[in-house]
Structures are given as structure tokens and as C-alpha cells.
Short mmCIF file of C-alpha atoms and ligand atoms in Angstrom, two decimals:
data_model
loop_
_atom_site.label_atom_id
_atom_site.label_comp_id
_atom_site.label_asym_id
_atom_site.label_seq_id
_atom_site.Cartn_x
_atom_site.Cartn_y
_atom_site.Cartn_z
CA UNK A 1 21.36 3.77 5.26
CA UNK A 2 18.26 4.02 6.59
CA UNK A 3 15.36 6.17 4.90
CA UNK A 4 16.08 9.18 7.73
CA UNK A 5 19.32 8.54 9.49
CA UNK A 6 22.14 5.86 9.99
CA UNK A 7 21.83 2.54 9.63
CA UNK A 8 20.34 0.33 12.44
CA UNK A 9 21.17 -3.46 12.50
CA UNK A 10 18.89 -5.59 14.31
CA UNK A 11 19.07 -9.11 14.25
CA UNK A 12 16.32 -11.98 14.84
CA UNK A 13 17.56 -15.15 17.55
CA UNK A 14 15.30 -18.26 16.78
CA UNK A 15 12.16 -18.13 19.75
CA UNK A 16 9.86 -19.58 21.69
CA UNK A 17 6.28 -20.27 20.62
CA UNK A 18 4.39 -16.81 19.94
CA UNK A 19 1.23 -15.70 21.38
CA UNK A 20 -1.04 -13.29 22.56
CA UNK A 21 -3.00 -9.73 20.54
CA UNK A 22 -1.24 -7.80 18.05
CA UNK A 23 -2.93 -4.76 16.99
CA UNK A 24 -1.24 -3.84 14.16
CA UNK A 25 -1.31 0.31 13.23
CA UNK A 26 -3.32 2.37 10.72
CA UNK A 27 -3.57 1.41 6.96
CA UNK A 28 -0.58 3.10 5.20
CA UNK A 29 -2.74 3.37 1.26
CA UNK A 30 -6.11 4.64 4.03
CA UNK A 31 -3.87 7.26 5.88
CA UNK A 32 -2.15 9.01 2.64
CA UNK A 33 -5.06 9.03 0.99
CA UNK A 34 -7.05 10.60 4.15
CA UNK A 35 -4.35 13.63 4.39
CA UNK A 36 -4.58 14.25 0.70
CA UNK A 37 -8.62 14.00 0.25
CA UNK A 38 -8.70 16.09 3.60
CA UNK A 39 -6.37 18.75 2.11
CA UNK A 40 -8.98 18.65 -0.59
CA UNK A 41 -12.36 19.14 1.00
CA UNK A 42 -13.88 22.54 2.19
CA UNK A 43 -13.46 22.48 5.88
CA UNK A 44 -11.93 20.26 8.28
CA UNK A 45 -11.39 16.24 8.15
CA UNK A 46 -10.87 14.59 11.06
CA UNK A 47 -8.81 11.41 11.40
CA UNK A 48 -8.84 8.50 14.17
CA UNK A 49 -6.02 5.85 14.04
CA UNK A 50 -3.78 7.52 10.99
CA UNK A 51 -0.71 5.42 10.67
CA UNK A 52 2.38 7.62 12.18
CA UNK A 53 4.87 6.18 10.03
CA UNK A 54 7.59 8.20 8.23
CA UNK A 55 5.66 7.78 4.58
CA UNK A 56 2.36 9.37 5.99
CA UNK A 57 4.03 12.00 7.95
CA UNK A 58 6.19 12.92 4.83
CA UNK A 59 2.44 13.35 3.04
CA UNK A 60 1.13 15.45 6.10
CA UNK A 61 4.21 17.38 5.32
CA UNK A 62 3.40 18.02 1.84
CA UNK A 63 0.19 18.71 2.02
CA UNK A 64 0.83 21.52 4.82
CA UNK A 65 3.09 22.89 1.94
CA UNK A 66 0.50 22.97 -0.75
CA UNK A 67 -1.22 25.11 1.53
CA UNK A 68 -3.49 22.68 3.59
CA UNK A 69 -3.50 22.78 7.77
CA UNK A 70 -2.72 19.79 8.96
CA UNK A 71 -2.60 19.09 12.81
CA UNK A 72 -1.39 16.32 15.09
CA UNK A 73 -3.93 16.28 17.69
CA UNK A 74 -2.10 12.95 19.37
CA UNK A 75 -2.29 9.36 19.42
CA UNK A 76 -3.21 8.89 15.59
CA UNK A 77 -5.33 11.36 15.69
CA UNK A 78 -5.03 14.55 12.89
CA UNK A 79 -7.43 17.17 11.51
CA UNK A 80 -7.03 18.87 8.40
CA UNK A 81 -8.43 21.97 6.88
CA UNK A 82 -8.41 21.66 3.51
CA UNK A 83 -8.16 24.77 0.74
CA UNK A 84 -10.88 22.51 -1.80
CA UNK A 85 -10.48 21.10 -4.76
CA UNK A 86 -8.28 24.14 -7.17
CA UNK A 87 -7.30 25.50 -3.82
CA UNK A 88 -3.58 24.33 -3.58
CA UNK A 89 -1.03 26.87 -3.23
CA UNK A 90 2.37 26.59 -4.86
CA UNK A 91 4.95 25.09 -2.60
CA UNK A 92 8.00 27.50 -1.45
CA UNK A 93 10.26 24.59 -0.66
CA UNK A 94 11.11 20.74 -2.46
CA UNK A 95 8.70 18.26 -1.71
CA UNK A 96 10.33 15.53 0.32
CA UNK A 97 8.78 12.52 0.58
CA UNK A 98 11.39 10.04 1.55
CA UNK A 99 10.65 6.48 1.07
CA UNK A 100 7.06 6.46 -0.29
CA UNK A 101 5.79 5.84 -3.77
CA UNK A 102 1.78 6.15 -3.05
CA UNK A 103 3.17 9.63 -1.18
CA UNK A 104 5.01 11.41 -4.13
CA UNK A 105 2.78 9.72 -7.17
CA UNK A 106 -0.44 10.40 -5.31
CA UNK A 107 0.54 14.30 -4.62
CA UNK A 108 2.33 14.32 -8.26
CA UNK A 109 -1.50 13.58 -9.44
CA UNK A 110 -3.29 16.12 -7.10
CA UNK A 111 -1.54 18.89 -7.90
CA UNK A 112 -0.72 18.18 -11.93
CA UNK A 113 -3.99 20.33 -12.76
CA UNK A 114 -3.75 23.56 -10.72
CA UNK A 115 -1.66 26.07 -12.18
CA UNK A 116 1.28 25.93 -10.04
CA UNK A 117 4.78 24.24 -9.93
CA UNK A 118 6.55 21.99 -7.52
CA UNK A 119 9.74 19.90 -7.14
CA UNK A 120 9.83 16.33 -5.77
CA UNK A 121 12.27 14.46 -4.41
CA UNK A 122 12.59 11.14 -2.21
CA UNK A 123 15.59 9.04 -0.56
CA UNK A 124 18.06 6.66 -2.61
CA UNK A 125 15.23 4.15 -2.85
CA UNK A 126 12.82 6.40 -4.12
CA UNK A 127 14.91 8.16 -6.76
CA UNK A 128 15.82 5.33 -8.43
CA UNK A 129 11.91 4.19 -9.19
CA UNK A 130 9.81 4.94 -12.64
CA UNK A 131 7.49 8.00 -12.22
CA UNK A 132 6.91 8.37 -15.79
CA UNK A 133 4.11 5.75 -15.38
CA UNK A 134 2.32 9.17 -13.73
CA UNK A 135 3.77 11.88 -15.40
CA UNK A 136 2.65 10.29 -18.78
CA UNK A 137 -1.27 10.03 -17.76
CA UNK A 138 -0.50 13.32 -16.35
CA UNK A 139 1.01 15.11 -19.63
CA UNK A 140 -2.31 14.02 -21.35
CA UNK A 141 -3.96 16.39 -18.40
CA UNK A 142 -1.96 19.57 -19.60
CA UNK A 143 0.69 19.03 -17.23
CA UNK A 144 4.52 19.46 -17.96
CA UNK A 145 7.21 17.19 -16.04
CA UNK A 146 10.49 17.98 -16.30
CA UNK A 147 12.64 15.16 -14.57
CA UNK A 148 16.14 13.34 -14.65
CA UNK A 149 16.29 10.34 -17.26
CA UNK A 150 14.08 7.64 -17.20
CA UNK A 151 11.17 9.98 -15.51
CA UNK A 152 13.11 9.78 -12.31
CA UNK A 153 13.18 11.70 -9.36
CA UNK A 154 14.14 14.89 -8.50
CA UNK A 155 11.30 16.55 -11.11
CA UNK A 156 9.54 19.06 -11.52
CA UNK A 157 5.69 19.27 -12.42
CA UNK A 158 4.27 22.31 -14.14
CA UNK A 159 0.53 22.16 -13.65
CA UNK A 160 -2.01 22.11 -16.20
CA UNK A 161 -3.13 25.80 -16.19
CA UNK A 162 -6.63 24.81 -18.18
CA UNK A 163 -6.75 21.25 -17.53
CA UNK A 164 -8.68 19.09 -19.87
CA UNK A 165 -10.04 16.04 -18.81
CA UNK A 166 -8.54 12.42 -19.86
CA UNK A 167 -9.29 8.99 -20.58
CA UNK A 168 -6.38 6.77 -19.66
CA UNK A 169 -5.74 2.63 -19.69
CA UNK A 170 -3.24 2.47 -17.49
CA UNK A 171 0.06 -0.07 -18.82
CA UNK A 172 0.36 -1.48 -15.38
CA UNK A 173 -1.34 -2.78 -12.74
CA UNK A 174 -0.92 0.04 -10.19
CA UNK A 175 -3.42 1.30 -7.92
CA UNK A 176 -0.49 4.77 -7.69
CA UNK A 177 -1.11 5.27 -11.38
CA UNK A 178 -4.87 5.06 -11.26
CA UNK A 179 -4.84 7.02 -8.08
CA UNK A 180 -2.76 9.55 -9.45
CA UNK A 181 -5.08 10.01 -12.67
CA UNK A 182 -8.69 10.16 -10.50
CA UNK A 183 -6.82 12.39 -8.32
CA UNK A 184 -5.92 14.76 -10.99
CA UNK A 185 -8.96 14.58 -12.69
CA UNK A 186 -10.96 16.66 -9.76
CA UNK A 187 -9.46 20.03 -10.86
CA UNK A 188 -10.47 19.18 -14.61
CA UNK A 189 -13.81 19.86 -15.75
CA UNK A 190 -15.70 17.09 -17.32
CA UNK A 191 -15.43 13.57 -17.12
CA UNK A 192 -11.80 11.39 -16.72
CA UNK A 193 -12.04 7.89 -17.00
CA UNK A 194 -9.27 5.34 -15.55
CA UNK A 195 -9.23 1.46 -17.22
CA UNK A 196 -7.78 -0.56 -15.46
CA UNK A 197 -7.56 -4.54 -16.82
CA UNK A 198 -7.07 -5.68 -13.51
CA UNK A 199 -8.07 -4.81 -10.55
CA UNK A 200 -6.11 -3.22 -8.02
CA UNK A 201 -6.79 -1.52 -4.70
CA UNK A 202 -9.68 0.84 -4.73
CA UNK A 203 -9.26 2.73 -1.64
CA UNK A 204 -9.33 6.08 -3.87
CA UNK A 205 -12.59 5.27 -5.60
CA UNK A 206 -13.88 4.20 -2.40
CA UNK A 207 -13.09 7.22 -0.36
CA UNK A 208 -13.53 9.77 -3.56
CA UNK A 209 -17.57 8.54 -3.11
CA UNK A 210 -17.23 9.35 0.71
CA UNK A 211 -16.02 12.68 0.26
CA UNK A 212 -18.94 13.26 -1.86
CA UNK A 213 -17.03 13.21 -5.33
CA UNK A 214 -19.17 11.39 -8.18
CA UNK A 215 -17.43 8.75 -9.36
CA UNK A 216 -18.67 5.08 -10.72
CA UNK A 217 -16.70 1.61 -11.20
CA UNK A 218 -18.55 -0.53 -14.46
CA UNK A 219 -16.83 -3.91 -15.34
CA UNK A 220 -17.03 -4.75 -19.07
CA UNK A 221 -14.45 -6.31 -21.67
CA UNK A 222 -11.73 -3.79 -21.74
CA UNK A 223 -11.51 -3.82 -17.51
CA UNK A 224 -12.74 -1.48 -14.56
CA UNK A 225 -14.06 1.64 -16.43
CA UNK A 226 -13.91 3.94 -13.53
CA UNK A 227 -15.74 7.39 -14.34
CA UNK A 228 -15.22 10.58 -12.05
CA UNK A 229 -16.86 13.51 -12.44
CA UNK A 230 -14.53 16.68 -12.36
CA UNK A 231 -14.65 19.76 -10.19
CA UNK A 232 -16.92 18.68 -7.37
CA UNK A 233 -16.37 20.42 -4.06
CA UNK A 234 -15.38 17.33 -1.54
CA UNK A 235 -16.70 17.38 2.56
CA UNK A 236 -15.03 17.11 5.14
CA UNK A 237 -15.16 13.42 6.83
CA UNK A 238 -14.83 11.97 9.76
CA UNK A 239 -12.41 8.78 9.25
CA UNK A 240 -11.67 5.94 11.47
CA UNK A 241 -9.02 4.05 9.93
CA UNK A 242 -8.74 0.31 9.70
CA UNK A 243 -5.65 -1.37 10.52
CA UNK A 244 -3.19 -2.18 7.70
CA UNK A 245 -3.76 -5.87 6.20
CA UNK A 246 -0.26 -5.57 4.85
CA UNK A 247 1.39 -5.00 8.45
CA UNK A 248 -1.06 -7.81 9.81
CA UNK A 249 0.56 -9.87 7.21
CA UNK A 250 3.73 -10.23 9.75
CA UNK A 251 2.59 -11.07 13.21
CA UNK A 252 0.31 -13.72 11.37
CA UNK A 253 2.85 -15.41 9.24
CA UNK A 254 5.11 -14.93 12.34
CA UNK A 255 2.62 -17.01 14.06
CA UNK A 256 2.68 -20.22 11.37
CA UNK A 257 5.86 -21.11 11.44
CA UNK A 258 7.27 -20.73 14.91
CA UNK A 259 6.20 -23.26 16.65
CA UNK A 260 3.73 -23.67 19.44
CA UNK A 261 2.37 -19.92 18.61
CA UNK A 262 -1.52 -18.55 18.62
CA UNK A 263 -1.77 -15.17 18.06
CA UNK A 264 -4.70 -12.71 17.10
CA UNK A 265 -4.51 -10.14 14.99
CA UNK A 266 -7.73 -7.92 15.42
CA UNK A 267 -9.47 -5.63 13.28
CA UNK A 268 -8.21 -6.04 9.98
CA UNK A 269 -9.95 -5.03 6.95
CA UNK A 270 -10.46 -7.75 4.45
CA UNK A 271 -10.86 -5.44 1.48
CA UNK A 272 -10.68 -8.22 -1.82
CA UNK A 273 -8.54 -5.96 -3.22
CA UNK A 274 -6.07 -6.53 -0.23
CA UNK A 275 -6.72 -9.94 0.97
CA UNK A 276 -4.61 -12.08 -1.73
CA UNK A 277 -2.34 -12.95 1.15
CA UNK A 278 -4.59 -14.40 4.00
CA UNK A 279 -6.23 -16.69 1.26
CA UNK A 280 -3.11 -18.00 -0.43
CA UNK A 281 -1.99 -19.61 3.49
CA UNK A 282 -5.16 -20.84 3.39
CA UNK A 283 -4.63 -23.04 0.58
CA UNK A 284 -0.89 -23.46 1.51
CA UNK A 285 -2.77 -25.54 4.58
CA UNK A 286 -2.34 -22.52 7.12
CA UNK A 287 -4.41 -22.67 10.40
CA UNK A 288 -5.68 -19.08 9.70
CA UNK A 289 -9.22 -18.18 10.35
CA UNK A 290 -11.38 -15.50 10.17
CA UNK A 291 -13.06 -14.40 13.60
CA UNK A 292 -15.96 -12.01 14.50
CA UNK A 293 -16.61 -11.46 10.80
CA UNK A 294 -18.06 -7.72 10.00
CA UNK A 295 -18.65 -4.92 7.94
CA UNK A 296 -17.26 -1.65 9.24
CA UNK A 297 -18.10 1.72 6.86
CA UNK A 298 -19.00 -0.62 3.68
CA UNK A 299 -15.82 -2.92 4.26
CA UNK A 300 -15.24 -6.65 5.76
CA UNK A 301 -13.38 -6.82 8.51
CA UNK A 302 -12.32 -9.46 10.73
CA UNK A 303 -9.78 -10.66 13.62
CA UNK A 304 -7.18 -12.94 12.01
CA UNK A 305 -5.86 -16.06 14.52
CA UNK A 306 -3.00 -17.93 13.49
CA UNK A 307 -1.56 -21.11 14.65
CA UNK A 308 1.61 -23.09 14.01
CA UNK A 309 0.87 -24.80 11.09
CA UNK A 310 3.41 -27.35 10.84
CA UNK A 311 2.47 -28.68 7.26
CA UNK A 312 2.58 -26.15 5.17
CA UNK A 313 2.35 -27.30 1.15
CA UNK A 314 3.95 -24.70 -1.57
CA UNK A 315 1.38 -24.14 -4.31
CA UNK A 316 1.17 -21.77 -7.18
CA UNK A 317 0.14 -18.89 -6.54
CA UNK A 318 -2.79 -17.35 -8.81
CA UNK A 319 -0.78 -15.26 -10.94
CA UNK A 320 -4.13 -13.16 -11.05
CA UNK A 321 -4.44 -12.71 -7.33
CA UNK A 322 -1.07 -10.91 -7.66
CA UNK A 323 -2.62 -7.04 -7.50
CA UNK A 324 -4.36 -7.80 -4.05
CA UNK A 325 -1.71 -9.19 -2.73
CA UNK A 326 1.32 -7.04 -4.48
CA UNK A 327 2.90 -5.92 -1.40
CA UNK A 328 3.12 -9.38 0.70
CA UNK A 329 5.41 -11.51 -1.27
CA UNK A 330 8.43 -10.81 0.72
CA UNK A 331 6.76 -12.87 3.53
CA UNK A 332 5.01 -15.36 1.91
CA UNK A 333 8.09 -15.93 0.15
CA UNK A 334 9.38 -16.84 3.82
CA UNK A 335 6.45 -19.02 4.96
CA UNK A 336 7.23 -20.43 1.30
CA UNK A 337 10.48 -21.74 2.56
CA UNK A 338 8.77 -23.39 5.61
CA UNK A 339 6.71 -25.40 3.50
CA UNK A 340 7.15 -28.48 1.76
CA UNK A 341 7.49 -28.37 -1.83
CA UNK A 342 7.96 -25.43 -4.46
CA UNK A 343 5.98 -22.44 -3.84
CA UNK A 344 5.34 -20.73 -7.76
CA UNK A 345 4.83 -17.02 -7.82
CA UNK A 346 4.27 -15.63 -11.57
CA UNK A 347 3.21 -12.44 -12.65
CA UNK A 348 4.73 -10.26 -10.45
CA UNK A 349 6.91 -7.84 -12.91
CA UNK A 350 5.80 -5.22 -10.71
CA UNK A 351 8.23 -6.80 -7.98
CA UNK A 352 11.15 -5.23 -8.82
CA UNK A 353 9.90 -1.88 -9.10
CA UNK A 354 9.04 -1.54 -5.44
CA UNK A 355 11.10 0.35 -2.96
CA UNK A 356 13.81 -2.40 -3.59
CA UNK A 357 13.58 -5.05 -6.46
CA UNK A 358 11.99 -7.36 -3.79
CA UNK A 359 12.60 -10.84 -6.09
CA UNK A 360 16.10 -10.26 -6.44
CA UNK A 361 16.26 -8.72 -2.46
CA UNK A 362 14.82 -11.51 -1.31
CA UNK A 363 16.04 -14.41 -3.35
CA UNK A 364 19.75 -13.45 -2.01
CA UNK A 365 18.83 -13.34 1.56
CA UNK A 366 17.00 -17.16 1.37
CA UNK A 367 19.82 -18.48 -0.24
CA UNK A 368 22.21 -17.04 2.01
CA UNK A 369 20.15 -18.28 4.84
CA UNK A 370 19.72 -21.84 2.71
CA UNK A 371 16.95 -21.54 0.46
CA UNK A 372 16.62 -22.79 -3.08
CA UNK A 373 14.94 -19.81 -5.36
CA UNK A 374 14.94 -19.52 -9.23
CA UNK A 375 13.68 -16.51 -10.57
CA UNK A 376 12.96 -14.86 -13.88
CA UNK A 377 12.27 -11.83 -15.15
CA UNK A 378 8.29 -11.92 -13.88
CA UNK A 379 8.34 -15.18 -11.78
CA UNK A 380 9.90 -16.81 -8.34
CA UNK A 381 9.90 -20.38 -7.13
CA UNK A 382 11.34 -20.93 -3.51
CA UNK A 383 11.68 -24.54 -2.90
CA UNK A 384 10.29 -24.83 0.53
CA UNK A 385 12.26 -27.19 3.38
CA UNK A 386 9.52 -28.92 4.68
CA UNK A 387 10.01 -27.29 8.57
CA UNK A 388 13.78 -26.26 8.82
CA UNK A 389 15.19 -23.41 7.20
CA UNK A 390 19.01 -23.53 8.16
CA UNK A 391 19.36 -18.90 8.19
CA UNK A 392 22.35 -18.03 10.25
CA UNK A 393 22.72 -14.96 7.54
CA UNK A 394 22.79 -11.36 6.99
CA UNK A 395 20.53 -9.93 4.61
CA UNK A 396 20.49 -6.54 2.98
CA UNK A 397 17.03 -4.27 3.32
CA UNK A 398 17.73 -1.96 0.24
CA UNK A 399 15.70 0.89 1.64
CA UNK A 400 13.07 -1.87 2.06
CA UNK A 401 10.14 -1.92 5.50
CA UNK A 402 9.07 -5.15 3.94
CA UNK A 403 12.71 -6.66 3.06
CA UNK A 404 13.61 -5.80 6.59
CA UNK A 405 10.64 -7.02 8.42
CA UNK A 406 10.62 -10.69 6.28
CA UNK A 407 14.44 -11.41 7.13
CA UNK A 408 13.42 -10.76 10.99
CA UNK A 409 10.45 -13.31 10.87
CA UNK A 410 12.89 -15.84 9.26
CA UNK A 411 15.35 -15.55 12.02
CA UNK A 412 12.36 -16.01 14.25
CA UNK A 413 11.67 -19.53 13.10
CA UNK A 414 14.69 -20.41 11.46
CA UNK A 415 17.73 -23.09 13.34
CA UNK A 416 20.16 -19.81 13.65
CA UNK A 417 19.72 -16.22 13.57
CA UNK A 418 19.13 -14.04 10.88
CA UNK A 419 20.02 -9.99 10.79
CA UNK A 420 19.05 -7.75 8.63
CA UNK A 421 21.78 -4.66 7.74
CA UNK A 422 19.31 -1.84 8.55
CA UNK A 423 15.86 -1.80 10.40
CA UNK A 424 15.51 1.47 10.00
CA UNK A 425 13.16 1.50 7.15
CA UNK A 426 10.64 -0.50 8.76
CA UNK A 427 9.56 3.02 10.58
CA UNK A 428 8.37 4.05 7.30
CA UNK A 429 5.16 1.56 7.39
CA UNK A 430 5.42 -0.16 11.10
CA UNK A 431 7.15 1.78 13.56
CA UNK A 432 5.90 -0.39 16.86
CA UNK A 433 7.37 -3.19 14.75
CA UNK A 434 9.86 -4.07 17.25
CA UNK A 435 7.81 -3.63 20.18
CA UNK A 436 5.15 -5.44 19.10
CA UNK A 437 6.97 -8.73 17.99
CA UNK A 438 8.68 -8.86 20.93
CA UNK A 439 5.53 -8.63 23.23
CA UNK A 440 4.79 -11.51 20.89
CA UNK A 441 7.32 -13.12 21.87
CA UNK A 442 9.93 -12.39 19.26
CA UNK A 443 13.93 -11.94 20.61
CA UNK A 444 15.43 -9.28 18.44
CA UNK A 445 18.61 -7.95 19.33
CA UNK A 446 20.40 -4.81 18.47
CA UNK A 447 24.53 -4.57 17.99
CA UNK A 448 26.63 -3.04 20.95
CA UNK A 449 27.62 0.24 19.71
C1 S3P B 501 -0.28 1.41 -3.02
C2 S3P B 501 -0.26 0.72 -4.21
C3 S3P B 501 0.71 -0.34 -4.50
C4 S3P B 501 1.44 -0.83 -3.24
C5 S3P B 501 1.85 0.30 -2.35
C6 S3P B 501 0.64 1.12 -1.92
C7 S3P B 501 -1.31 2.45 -2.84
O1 S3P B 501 1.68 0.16 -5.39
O2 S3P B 501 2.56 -1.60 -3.60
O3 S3P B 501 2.50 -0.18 -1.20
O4 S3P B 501 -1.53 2.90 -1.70
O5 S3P B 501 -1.92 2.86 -3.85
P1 S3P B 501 1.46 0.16 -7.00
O6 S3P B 501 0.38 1.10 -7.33
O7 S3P B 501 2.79 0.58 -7.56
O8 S3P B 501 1.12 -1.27 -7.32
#
């Protein structure tokens, strides 16, 4: 089943070389965060290029229900008028938000220290995944959860009535967890302090400075000591936001292994924190460059252009690039099985607590479509073919945008086609997905009903 609705098949017929622009939509981790730091400030936030996908509307959703007016103005544009920091209102109804783990952990965090209760919930895929990595940080705030076993979804939060504020080394390598934490710690008077031991994304830190929060990242032994200051009252922005690395990721590794393709991706942000990907095909041998290099509000950005890169070598992976890079190992594990040799990917526990277990997802579909993969616990290693990849399979999604989307880029470059059970998720992060592939070039082709 897809995240809202039945289940759409789609399947991917080998093609033609690929070419032309791609201009991939609005950050996903940029446009949650925008609605929920808008719903914050005094005054109204206004927002160019928000991604429209089901996760972010789900999160313009909640925060209308917490009290917060949030308009669709058209086109990825939104404004918000936010009730300020303390101002949320308790919520009449569940909060819903489907697919998305930034959605319900980042709102789970905002509201944990205003005196007020609310229910979450979320689809299969979402109910299944830990949340007590945020209701434990959150506990330490005052707050009360009350979910099913395992600190899964549905739950309740009771909010900290006089929230105290926290100091808090997160377990795991989450930017969710550390999100959820800073985010909490504006209603609580005082300073909270995240630690993080490696670094994840810092969108929140970053955009907590723009909104005029006070809040300062120091790197020493223990990790990222990040240091907010509590109860400030945020402004209202103005936000343009960049287009989502982690969509990018598809069109370009699209582009390297069908042959005969050149395609641009422009505009993408090449946040560190985000870019693990882009320089991993580097060093796999990619033709991948970086065009029109800038800095656009305090952040690189570039246009990616990606050739057919017919000699592709698998490496190992820096298991310490893994954070910046979390969310694209469903498709490098594809361009993986393009290349020759083994591609080693260690480190990546946090894999199988996505919105599928994405090792395990994927692994299945490659073999089924011909690929060698071993896998452990924490670690992958697809054994690449050296050009062919035989597909001709059908491969699950789980719930999963990413699952979904990978298995269609295989069946663009493999010998016979690959289709995927359900495309519907892909909606949740890409919705022009389909559209935008196949003005690439891409054949996709949905069942007769
Ligand atoms: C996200 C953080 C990452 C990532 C997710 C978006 C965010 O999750 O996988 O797609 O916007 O903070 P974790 O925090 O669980 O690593």
C-alpha cells in the first residue's frame, strides 16, 4: 500500500541515453524545518520553493493544528503566522503525519515543553520505527510519553508544564534526535546543550541562528557541543529553499550508468553535511562535476553534470562519511552494481531503521534482479558487474520513496526491466519524479488496470 491510497505499480523498461536539465524540488529536512520554525516566530514567514510532497504537507498540517496559520499561496510558495515560541495550542484532533520521521520527531520535540498534550500517529511504515530515541531526551525535559511497546507509534506526549533545560549526548547519529532536543529546548529557560560525536545535518542549528535564536556549535573531544539559548522570541524569515541534494541524487546517478547520457542537475546545495554521496562517485571514477560553484545564504551550491561513466570501480565507502550521506545508499547501492568490483558500505546500523530496513530492502531486490550482496548487521557489500546488471525483477518498496525510486533507475540501465510493487511513496519526497525522469528520457510504464 502506498503511504495515502492503493498501491501503484510502475515499472522501469531499459532506455536510451539520458539528457537534458533536471531541476529537482525543494529540500525535504529545509521545508519541515521552515513550517515548524515559521509556526514558531512572531509574525509571518514566508517560503519560496517549499517541497509539496506528502511528508511536508503532513507538517503544514500539524502545525495549523498546534495553532499556527499556514497558507498555500501556490507554486511552492507558503506563509505562516506563527503563535511564538510557548505559543502552541493543544491539538483537538491526532496528529497524522504519514510517512515522515523528521515530521513526527521534529513536532514530538517542539511541542514536548509547552503544557499541552497531543497524539501522534503515522502509516504502517512509520509505526513500526523507534521514537523512544526522542521521547527519552524529551523525558529529561519534563515531558511524559505514553506510547505502544518499544516507544512506538500511536503515543501520546504530555508536555513539560515547567520545563527545565537539558544536556543530552545523543546514542545515535541522528540529526531527528538532535533536532528534536534544540527544538524543545526553546520553550525551556536556560541553556540545553546537544553532543553529538558525529556530525550530522545541521540544517536546525543553521536556521535556529537565522531566526534569530542564540545558539553556538564548538568541536572538542567529546563531539559537536551545540549550545542554545532558551526562550528567545524567533522572526519571521523570508526563505528561499534550495533544492534537495538527496532527490538530485537520482537524475545524477540515473545519468552514470545509462549510457550515452549528460544531464544537469542545477542548484543543489552542497551542504558537507549532505554531500557524502556526490563525493563517493567521485572516487568510484564518476564523471560528476561541480559547475558554477557558489554560496547562496551562507551555503555552497552548485549545478551537478553527470555523464555515462562506463568504468565505474566499487570502493569502500568511509564508514565516517556515512551521516552526510545516510539517506543515499539505496542508489549508490545501484550504481554499486554497475561497477566493477565490491562496493563496501560499513557503519550504517542506522539503515534499517529508516522508513523500510533499506539493507535488507534493497539487498533482495539486487539479487532478484542478479546482484551479489552480503550483509551484516551494520555493513553491505554489493559485488558490482562491471556494466551489465541482468534485473528483469520485481522489487518490493516497503513504504519506501527511496526503495521505490532506486529499483526504477536500475530498470533504467539494466538488460530487462525492473518494477517496483508500489510508486506511490515516492510522492512523499519527489512527487514530479515520474515526470521528470521521463523528460529525461526515462520509459516508465504503468499496469493496465
Ligand atoms: C533527516 C535526518 C535523517 C534523514 C532523514 C531526514 C532530517 O534521519 O535520514 O531523511 O531532516 O533531520 P536521522 O536523523 O534518523 O538520521
Amino acid at each position: 500500500m502506498s503511504a495515502h491510497g492503493e498501491p501503484t505499480p510502475l515499472t522501469a523498461h531499459p532506455c536510451g541515453p539520458l539528457s537534458g536539465t533536471a531541476e529537482v524540488p525543494g529540500d525535504k529536512s529545509i521545508s519541515h524545518r521552515s513550517l515548524i520554525l515559521g509556526a514558531m516566530a512572531v509574525g509571518e514567514t514566508k517560503i519560496e520553493g517549499l517541497l509539496e510532497g506528502q511528508d511536508v504537507l503532513d507538517t503544514g498540517k500539524a502545525m495549523a493544528a498546534f495553532g499556527a496559520d499556514v497558507v498555500r499561496l501556490g507554486g511552492g510558495a507558503w506563509s505562516v503566522h506563527g503563535v511564538g515560541v510557548g505559543g502552541f495550542a493543544e491539538p483537538e484532533q491526532v496528529i497524522d503525519c504519514g510517512n515522515s520521521g523528521t515530521g513526527v520527531r521534529l513536532i514530538m520535540g517542539t511541542m514536548a515543553t509547552s503544557p499541552i498534550a497531543a497524539t501522534f500517529t503515522g502509516d504502517a511504515s512509520l509505526n513500526k520505527r523507534p521514537m523512544g530515541r526522542v521521547t527519552e531526551p524529551l523525558s529529561l525535559f519534563g515531558a511524559q510519553a505514553y506510547g505502544r511497546s518499544m516507544g512506538r507509534l500511536p503515543l501520546t506526549i504530555v508536555g513539560a508544564k515547567d520545563a527545565v533545560p537539558v544536556r543530552y549526548e545523543s546514542p545515535v547519529p541522528s540529526a531527528q534526535v538532535k533536532s528534536a532536543v534544540l527544538l524543545a529546548g526553546l520553550n525551556a529557560p536556560g541553556e540545553t546543550v546537544v553532543i553529538e560525536k558525529e556530525a550530522t545535518r545541521d540544517h536546525s542549528e543553521r536556521m535556529l541562528a537565522g531566526f534569530g535564536a542564540k545558539i553556538s556549535t564548538e568541536v572538542t573531544d567529546e563531539g559537536r557541543v551545540i549550545t542554545l539559548t532558551g526562550q528567545p522570541e524567533l522572526k519571521p524569515q523570508t526563505i528561499t529553499v534550495p533544492r534537495d541534494p538527496s532527490s538530485a541524487a537520482f537524475p545524477v546517478c540515473a545519468a552514470l550508468i545509462v549510457e550515452g547520457s549528460d544531464v544537469v542537475v542545477p542548484g543543489i546545495g552542497l551542504n558537507p553535511t549532505r554531500a557524502g554521496l556526490f563525493y563517493t562517485l567521485q572516487d568510484m571514477g564518476a564523471d560528476l562535476t561541480f559547475e558554477n560553484m557558489r554560496d547562496e545564504g551562507g551555503e555552497p551550491m552548485a549545478d551537478l553534470r553527470a555523464k555515462y561513466s562506463p568504468n565505474l570501480k566499487g570502493i569502500d565507502v568511509p564508514p565516517e562519511r556515512a551521516a552526510s550521506m545516510i539517506d543515499e545508499y539505496p542508489i549508490l547501492s545501484v550504481v554499486a552494481a554497475f561497477a566493477e568490483g565490491v562496493t563496501r558500505m560499513h557503519g550504517v546500523k542506522e539503515l534499517r531503521v529508516k522508513e523500510s530496513d533499506r539493507i535488507d530492502a534493497m539487498a533482495v531486490g539486487l539479487r532478484a534482479a542478479g546482484v551479489t550482496v552480503d550483509d551484516g548487521e551494520d555493513w553491505w557489500h554489493v559485488h558490482g558487474r562491471g556494466g551489465s546488471v541482468p534485473g528483469g525483477a520485481t522489487c518490493e518498496s516497503h513504504l519506501d520513496h527511496r526503495i521505490a525510486m532506486s529499483f526504477l533507475i536500475l530498470g533504467m540501465a539494466a538488460d530487462a526491466p525492473v518494477s517496483v510493487d508500489d510508486a506511490g511513496p515516492i510522492a512523499t519526497s519527489f512527487p514530479i519524479f515520474e515526470d521528470l525522469m521521463g523528460g529525461l528520457g526515462a520509459r516508465f510504464e504503468r499496469p493496465a488496470t
